[in-house]
Short mmCIF file of C-alpha atoms and ligand atoms in Angstrom, two decimals:
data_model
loop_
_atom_site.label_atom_id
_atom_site.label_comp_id
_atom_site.label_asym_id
_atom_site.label_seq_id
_atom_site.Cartn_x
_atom_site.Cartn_y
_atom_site.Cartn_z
CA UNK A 1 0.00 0.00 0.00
CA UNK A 2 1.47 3.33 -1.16
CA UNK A 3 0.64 5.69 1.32
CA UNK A 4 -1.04 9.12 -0.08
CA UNK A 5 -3.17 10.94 2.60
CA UNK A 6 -0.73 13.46 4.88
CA UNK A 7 1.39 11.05 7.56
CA UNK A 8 2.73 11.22 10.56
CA UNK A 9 5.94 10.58 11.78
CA UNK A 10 6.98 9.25 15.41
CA UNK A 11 11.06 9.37 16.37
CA UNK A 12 11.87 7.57 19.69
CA UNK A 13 14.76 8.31 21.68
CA UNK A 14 15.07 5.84 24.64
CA UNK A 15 17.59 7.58 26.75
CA UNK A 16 16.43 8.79 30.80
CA UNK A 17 19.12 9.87 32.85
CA UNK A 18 17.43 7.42 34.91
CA UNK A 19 14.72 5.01 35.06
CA UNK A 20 11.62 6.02 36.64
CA UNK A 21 10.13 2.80 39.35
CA UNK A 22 6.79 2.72 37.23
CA UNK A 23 8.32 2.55 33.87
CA UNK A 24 7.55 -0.27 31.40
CA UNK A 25 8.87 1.70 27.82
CA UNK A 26 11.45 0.78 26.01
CA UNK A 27 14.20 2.76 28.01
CA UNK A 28 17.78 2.39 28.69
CA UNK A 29 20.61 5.04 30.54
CA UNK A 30 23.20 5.29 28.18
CA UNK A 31 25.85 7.37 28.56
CA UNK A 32 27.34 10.20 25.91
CA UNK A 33 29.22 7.74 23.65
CA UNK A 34 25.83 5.53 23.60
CA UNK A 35 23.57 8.82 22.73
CA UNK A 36 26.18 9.00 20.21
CA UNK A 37 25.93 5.74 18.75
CA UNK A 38 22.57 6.15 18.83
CA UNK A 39 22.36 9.46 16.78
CA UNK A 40 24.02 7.83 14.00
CA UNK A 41 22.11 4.36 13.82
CA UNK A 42 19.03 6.89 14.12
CA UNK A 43 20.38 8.95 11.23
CA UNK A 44 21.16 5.39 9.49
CA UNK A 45 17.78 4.38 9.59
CA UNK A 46 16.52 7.46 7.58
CA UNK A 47 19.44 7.09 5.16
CA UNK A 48 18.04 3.35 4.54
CA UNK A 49 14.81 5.20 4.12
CA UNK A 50 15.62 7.08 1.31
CA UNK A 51 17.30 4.24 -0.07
CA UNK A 52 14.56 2.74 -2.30
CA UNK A 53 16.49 -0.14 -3.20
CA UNK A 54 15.70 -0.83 0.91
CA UNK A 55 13.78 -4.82 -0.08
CA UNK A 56 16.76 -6.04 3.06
CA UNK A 57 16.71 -2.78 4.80
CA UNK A 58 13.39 -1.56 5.71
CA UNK A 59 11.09 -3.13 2.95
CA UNK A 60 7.89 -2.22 4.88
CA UNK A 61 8.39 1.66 5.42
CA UNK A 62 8.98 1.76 1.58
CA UNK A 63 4.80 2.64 1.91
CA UNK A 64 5.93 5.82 2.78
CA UNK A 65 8.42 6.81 0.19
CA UNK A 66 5.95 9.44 -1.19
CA UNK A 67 4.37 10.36 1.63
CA UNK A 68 3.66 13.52 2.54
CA UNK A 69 3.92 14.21 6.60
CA UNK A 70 2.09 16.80 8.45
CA UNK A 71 3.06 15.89 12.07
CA UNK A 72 6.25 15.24 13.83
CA UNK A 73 6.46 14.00 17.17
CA UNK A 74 10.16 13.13 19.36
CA UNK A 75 8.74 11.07 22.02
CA UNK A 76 10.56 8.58 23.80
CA UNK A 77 11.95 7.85 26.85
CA UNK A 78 13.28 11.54 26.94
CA UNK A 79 14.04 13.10 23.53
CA UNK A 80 15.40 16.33 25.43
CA UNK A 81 18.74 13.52 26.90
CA UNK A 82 20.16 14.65 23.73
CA UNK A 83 21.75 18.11 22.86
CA UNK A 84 20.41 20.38 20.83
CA UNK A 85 23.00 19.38 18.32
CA UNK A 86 22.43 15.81 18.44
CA UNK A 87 18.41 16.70 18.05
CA UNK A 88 19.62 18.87 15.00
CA UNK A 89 21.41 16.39 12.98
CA UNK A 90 18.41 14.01 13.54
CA UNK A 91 15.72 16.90 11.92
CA UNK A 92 18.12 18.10 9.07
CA UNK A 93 18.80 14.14 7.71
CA UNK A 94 14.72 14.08 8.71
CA UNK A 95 13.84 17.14 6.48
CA UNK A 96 16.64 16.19 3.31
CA UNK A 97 15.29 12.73 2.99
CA UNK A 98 11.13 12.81 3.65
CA UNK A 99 8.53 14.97 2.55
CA UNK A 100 7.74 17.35 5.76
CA UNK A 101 5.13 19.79 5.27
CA UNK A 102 6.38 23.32 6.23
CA UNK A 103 3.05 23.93 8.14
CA UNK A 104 3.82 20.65 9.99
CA UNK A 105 3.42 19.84 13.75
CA UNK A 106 6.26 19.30 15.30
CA UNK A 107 6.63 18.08 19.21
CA UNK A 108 9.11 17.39 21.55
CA UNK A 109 8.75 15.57 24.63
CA UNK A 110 10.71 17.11 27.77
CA UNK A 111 11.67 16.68 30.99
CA UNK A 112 11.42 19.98 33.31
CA UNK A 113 14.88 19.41 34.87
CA UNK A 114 16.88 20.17 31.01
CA UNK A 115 14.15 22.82 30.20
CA UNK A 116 16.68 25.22 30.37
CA UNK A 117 15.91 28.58 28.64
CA UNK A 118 18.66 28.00 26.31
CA UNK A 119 17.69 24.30 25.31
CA UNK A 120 14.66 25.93 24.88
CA UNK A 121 15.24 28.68 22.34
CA UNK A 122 17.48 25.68 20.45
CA UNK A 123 14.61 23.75 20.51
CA UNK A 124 12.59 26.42 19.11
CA UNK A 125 15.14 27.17 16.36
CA UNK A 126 14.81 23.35 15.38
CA UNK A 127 11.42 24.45 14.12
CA UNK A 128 9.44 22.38 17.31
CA UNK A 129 6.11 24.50 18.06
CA UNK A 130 5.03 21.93 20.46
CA UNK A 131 6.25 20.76 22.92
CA UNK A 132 4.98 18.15 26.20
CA UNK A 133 6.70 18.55 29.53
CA UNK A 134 6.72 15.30 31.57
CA UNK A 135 5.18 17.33 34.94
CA UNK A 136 3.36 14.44 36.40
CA UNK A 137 3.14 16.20 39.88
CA UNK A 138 3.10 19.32 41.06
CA UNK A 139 5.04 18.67 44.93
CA UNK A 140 8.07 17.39 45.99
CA UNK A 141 6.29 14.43 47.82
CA UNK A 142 4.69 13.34 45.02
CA UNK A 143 7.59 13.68 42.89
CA UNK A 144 9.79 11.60 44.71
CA UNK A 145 7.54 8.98 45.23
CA UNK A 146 7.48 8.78 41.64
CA UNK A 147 11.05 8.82 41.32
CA UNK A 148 11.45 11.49 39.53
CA UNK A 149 14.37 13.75 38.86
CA UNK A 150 12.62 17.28 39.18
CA UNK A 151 11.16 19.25 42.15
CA UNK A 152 8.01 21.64 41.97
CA UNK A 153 9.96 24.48 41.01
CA UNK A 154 11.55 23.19 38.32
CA UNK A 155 8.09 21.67 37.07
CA UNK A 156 6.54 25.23 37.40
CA UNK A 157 9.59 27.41 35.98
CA UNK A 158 9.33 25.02 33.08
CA UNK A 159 5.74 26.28 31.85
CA UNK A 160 6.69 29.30 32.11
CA UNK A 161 9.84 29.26 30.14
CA UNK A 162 8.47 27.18 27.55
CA UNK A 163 5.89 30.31 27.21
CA UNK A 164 8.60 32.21 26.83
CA UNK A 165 10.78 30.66 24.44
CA UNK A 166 7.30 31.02 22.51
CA UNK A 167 6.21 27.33 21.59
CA UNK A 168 2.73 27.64 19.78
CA UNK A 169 1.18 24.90 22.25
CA UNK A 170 2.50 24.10 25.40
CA UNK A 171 1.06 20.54 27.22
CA UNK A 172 2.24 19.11 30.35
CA UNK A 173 1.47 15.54 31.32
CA UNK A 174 0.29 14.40 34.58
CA UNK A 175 -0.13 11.31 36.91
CA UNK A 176 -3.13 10.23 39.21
CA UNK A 177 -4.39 7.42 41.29
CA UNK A 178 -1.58 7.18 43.39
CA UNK A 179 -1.55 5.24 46.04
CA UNK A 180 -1.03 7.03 49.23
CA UNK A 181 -2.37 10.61 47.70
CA UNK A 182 -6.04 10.60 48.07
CA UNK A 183 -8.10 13.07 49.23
CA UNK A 184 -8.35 16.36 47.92
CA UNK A 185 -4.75 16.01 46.62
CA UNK A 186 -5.17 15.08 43.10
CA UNK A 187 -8.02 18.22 42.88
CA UNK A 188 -5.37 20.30 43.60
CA UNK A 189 -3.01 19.36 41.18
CA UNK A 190 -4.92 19.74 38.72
CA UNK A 191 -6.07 23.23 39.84
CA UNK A 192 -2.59 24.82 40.58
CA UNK A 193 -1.45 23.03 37.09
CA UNK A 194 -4.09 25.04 35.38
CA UNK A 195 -3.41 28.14 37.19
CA UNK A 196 0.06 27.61 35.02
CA UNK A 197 -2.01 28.07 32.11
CA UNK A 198 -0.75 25.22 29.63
CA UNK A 199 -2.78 24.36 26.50
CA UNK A 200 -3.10 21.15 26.72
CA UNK A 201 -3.13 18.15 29.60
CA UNK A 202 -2.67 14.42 29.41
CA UNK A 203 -3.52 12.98 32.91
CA UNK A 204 -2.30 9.15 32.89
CA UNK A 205 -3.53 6.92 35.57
CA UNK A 206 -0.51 5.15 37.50
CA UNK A 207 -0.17 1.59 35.79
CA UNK A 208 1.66 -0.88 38.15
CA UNK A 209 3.79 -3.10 35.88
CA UNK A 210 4.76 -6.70 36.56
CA UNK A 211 8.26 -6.30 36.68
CA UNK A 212 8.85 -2.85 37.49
CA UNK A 213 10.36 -1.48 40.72
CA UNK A 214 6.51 -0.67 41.15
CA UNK A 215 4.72 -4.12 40.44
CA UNK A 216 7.67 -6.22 42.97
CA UNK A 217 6.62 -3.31 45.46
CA UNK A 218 2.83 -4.27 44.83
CA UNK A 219 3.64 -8.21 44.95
CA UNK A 220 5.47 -7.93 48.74
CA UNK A 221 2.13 -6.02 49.60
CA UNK A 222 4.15 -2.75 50.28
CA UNK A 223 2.07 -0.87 47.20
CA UNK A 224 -1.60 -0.49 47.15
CA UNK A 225 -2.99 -0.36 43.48
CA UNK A 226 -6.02 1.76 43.08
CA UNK A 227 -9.55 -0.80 42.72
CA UNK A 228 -11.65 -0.40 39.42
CA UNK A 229 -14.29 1.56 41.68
CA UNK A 230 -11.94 4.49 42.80
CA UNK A 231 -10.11 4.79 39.40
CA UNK A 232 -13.39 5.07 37.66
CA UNK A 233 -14.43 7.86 40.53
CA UNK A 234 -11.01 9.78 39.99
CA UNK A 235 -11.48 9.65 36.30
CA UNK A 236 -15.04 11.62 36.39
CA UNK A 237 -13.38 13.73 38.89
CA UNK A 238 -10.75 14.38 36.93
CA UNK A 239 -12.61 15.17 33.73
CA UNK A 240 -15.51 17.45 35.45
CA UNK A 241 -13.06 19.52 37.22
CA UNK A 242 -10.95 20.32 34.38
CA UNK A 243 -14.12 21.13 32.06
CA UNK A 244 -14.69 23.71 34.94
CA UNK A 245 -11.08 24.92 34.69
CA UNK A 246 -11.80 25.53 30.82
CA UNK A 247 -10.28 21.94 29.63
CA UNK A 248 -12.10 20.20 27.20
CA UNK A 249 -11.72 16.40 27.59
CA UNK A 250 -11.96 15.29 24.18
CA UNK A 251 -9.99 11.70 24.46
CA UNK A 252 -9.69 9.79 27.81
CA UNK A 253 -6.41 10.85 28.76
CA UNK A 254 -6.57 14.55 26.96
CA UNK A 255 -7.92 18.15 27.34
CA UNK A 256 -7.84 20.75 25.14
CA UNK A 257 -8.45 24.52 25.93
CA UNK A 258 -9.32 25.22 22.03
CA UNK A 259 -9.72 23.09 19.26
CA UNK A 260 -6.59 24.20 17.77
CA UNK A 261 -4.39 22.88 21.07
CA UNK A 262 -5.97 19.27 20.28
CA UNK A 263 -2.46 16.86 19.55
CA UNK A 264 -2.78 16.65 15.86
CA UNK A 265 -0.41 13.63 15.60
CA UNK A 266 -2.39 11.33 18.22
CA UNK A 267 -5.26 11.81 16.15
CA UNK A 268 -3.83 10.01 13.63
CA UNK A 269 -3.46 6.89 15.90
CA UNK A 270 -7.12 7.69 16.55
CA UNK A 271 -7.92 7.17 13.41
CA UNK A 272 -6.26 4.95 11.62
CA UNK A 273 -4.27 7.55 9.91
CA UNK A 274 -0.78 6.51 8.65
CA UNK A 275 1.93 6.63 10.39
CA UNK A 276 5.77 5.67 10.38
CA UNK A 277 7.59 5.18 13.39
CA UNK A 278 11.69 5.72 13.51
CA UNK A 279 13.77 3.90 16.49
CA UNK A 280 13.94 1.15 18.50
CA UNK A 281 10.77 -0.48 19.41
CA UNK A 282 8.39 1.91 17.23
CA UNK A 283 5.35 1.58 15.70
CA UNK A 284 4.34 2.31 11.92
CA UNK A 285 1.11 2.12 10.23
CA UNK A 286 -0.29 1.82 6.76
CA UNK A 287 -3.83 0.69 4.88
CA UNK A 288 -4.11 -2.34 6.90
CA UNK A 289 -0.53 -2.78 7.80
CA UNK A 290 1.18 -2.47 11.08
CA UNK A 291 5.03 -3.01 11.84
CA UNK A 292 7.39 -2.25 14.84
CA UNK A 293 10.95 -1.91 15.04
CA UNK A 294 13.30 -4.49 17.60
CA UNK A 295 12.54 -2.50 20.96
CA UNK A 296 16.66 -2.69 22.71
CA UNK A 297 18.39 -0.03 21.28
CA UNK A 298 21.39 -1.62 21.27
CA UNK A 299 19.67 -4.28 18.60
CA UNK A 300 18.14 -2.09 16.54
CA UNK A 301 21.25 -0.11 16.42
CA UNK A 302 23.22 -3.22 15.12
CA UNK A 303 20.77 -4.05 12.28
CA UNK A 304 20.97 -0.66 11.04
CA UNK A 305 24.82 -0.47 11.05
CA UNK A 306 24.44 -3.67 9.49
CA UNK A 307 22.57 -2.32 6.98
CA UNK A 308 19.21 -4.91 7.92
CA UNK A 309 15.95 -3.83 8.80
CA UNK A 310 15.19 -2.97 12.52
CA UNK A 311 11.50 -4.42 11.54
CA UNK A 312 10.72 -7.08 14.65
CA UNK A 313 7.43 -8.12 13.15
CA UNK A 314 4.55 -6.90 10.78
CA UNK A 315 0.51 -7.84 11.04
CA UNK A 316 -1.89 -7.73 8.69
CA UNK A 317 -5.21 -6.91 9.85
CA UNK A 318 -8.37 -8.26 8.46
CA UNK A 319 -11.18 -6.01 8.07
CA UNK A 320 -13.20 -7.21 11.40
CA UNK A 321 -10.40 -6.42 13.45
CA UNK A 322 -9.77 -2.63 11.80
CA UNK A 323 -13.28 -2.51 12.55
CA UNK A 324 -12.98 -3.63 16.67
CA UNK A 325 -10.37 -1.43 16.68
CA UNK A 326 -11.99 1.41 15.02
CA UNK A 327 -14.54 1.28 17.51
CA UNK A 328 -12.29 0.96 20.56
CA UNK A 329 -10.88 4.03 19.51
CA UNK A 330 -14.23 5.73 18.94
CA UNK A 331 -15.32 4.74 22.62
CA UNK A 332 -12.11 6.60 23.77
CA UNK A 333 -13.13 9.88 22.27
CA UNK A 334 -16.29 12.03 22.97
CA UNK A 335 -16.94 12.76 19.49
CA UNK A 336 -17.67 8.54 19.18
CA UNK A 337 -18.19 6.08 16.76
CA UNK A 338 -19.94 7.08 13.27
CA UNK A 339 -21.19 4.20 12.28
CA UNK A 340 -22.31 5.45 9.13
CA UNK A 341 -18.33 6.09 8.08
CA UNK A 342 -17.34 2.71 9.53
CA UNK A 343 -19.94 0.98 7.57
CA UNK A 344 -18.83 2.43 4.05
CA UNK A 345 -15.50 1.75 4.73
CA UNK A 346 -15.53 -1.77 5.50
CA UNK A 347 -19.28 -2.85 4.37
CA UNK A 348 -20.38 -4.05 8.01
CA UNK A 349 -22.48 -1.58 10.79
CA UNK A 350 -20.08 -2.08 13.35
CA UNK A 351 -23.46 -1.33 15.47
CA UNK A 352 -25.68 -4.54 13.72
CA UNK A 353 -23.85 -7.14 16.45
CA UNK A 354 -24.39 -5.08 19.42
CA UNK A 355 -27.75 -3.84 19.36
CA UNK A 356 -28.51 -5.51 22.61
CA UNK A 357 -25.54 -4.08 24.83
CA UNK A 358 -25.83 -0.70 22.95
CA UNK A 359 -29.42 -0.64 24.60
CA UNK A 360 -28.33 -1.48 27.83
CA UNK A 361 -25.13 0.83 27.50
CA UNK A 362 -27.75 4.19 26.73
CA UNK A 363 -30.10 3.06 29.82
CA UNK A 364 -27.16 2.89 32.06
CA UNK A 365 -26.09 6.53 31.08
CA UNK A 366 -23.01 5.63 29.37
CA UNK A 367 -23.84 5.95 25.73
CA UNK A 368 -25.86 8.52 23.82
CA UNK A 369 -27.00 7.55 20.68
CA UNK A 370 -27.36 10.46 17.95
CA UNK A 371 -29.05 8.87 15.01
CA UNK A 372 -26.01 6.85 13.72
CA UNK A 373 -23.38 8.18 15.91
CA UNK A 374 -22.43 6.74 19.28
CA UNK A 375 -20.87 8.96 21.44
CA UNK A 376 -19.84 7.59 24.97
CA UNK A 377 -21.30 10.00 27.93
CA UNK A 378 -18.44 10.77 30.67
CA UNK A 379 -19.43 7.41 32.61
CA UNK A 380 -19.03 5.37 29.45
CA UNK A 381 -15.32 7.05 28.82
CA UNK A 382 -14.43 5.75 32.18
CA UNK A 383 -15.93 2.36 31.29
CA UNK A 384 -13.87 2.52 27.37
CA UNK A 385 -12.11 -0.78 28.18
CA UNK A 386 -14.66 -2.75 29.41
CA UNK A 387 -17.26 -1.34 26.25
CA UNK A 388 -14.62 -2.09 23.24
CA UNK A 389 -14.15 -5.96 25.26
CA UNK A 390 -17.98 -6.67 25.38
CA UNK A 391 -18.80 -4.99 21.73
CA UNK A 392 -19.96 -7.97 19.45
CA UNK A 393 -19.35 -7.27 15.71
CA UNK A 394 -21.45 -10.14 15.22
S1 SF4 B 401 11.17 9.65 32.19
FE1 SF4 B 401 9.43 8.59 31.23
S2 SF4 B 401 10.36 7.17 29.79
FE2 SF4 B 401 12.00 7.82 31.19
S3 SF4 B 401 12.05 6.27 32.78
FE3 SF4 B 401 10.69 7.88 33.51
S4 SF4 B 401 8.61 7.24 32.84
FE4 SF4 B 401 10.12 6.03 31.69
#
């Protein structure tokens, strides 16, 4: 499939000075010769890119070779480990190899403690107009229990200096249901972090992973883990207090002060919408297509150097399951499913095999049903998971 509607593109950078005790991502510490290394497998993977002879090197991204891409995003792990410089050799072998719109999104994810003003401004001069500052808390308690590497102040002087430095849309992500902080606690978080005046917020719920620092901590019973019954309570709370604040929450995790602040290139995961993902253990998609690249860097790394692809496996999805996971993603979103769209793209009313729970669903408050649009009420957002597993096709 040869991909022609506007794309978006997804660069991971796994280095975190260190590794927070709730982290599951594909992460490592590396120190500057590693960033180094990395840079140059990273820059080796865009050469092989534009290589379209690429049938051993990355045969399945060659869907993109005339794409056009509208959004950008440097997520990682921490995209601001590297230097400025490092970030800047990435975006100009980025820019002379694929087709980037000029009007394009582009987003960097950041951690307060390197949001100097100067990395900042370089930032800025990259061309990034976005950019999403890993807050999660907004006091030192919280903070540490979370293991991370910034205090309050730097989490607040960040906001500001991102303002400053004059990035179009400024979003800060944040972390709830935490054990231990009940109460009024999370409340106020979220009204001191709006007093800060960002764009945009992502609130996460704390996931305990097995493995993690986190999930052994849970297993020795030294770590409560929020119950289904107060995670679905904090999630209403969270979403009715910041539509008071002036946050629109127009995907389960994210509000929006205006339309225009909405993340343009999550929508694409949203919706299908292609994508192409750079970097160890990233994700591409295409028509029906979905691929992801070996997830340690230090593999990846050697099968670009080597010249092989970095592709660790590839699906095909049949129509049904597009479909299931069309509608998964509609019950994450308050504008919902349109079932009239689903049905002309793949021929089947993705509403036909779940007339009966659909039914049920309205009475219980958590769907509203607009003649052939679905849209989940702020109960049935909280509930997403549990809709898109009980939704019968057939
Ligand atoms: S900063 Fe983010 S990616 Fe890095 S270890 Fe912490 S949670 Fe994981």
């Amino acid at each position: 499939m040869v991909v022609t509607e506007a794309a978006g593109l997804y660069v991971h950078i796994p280095f975190c000075s260190a590794i927070c005790p709730y982290c599951d991502f594909a992460v490592a510490r590396g120190g500057e010769a590693d960033r180094e290394r990395f840079v140059e497998a990273l820059v080796g993977e865009i050469v092989l890119l534009g290589s379209s002879g690429g049938e051993g090197g990355t045969g399945a991204t060659r869907s993109f070779e005339s794409a056009r891409f509208d959004t950008v995003y440097f997520g990682g792990g921490t995209p601001s480990a590297l230097s400025v410089e490092q970030l800047g050799a990435i975006r100009r072998r980025l820019v002379g190899t694929l087709a980037i719109d000029p009007e394009a999104e582009w987003t960097i994810e950041v951690n307060p403690e390197d949001a100097s003003a100067e990395s900042l401004g370089g930032w800025r001069e990259l061309g990034f107009d976005r950019i999403s500052l890993g807050l999660q808390a907004l006091d030192n308690r919280a903070l540490r229990f979370l293991g991370r590497r910034h205090d309050e102040a730097a989490a607040r002087a960040s906001v500001e200096r991102a303002r400053e430095a004059g990035f179009r849309s400024v979003s800060v992500d944040l972390i709830y249901s935490l054990p231990g902080f009940e109460g009024g606690w999370w409340l106020g978080t979220l009204d001191e972090t709006a007093a800060l005046g960002p764009d945009h917020i992502s609130c996460y719920e704390l996931t305990i992973h097995d493995g993690t620092p986190f999930g052994r901590r849970r297993d020795a019973g030294r770590l409560r883990e929020a119950g289904e019954d107060e995670r679905a309570a904090n999630f209403v709370a969270t979403h009715r207090r910041l539509a008071e604040l002036g946050y629109e929450g127009y995907e389960v995790s994210n509000f929006a002060r205006r339309e225009g602040d909405r993340s343009r290139h999550n929508r694409k995961y949203w919706r299908h919408q292609p994508y192409l993902g750079l970097g160890p253990s990233s994700h591409s998609f295409a028509g029906r297509s979905r691929w992801w690249n070996v997830a340690p860097w230090r593999d990846w790394s050697a099968a670009v150097a080597g010249g092989d692809s970095p592709v660790a496996g590839r699906e095909e999805l049949a129509d049904d399951q597009l479909l299931l996971e069309a509608v998964m993603m509609g019950l994450r979103q308050r504008s919902g499913i349109d079932c009239a769209a689903l049905e002309s793209r793949f021929g089947i009313d993705p509403a036909a095999g779940a007339r009966g729970q659909i039914d049920a669903w309205e009475k219980a408050g958590w769907l509203r049903v607009r003649g052939r649009r679905l849209e989940p009420t702020l109960e049935g957002l909280a509930r997403a998971d549990r809709l898109a597993r009980e939704w019968k096709l057939r």
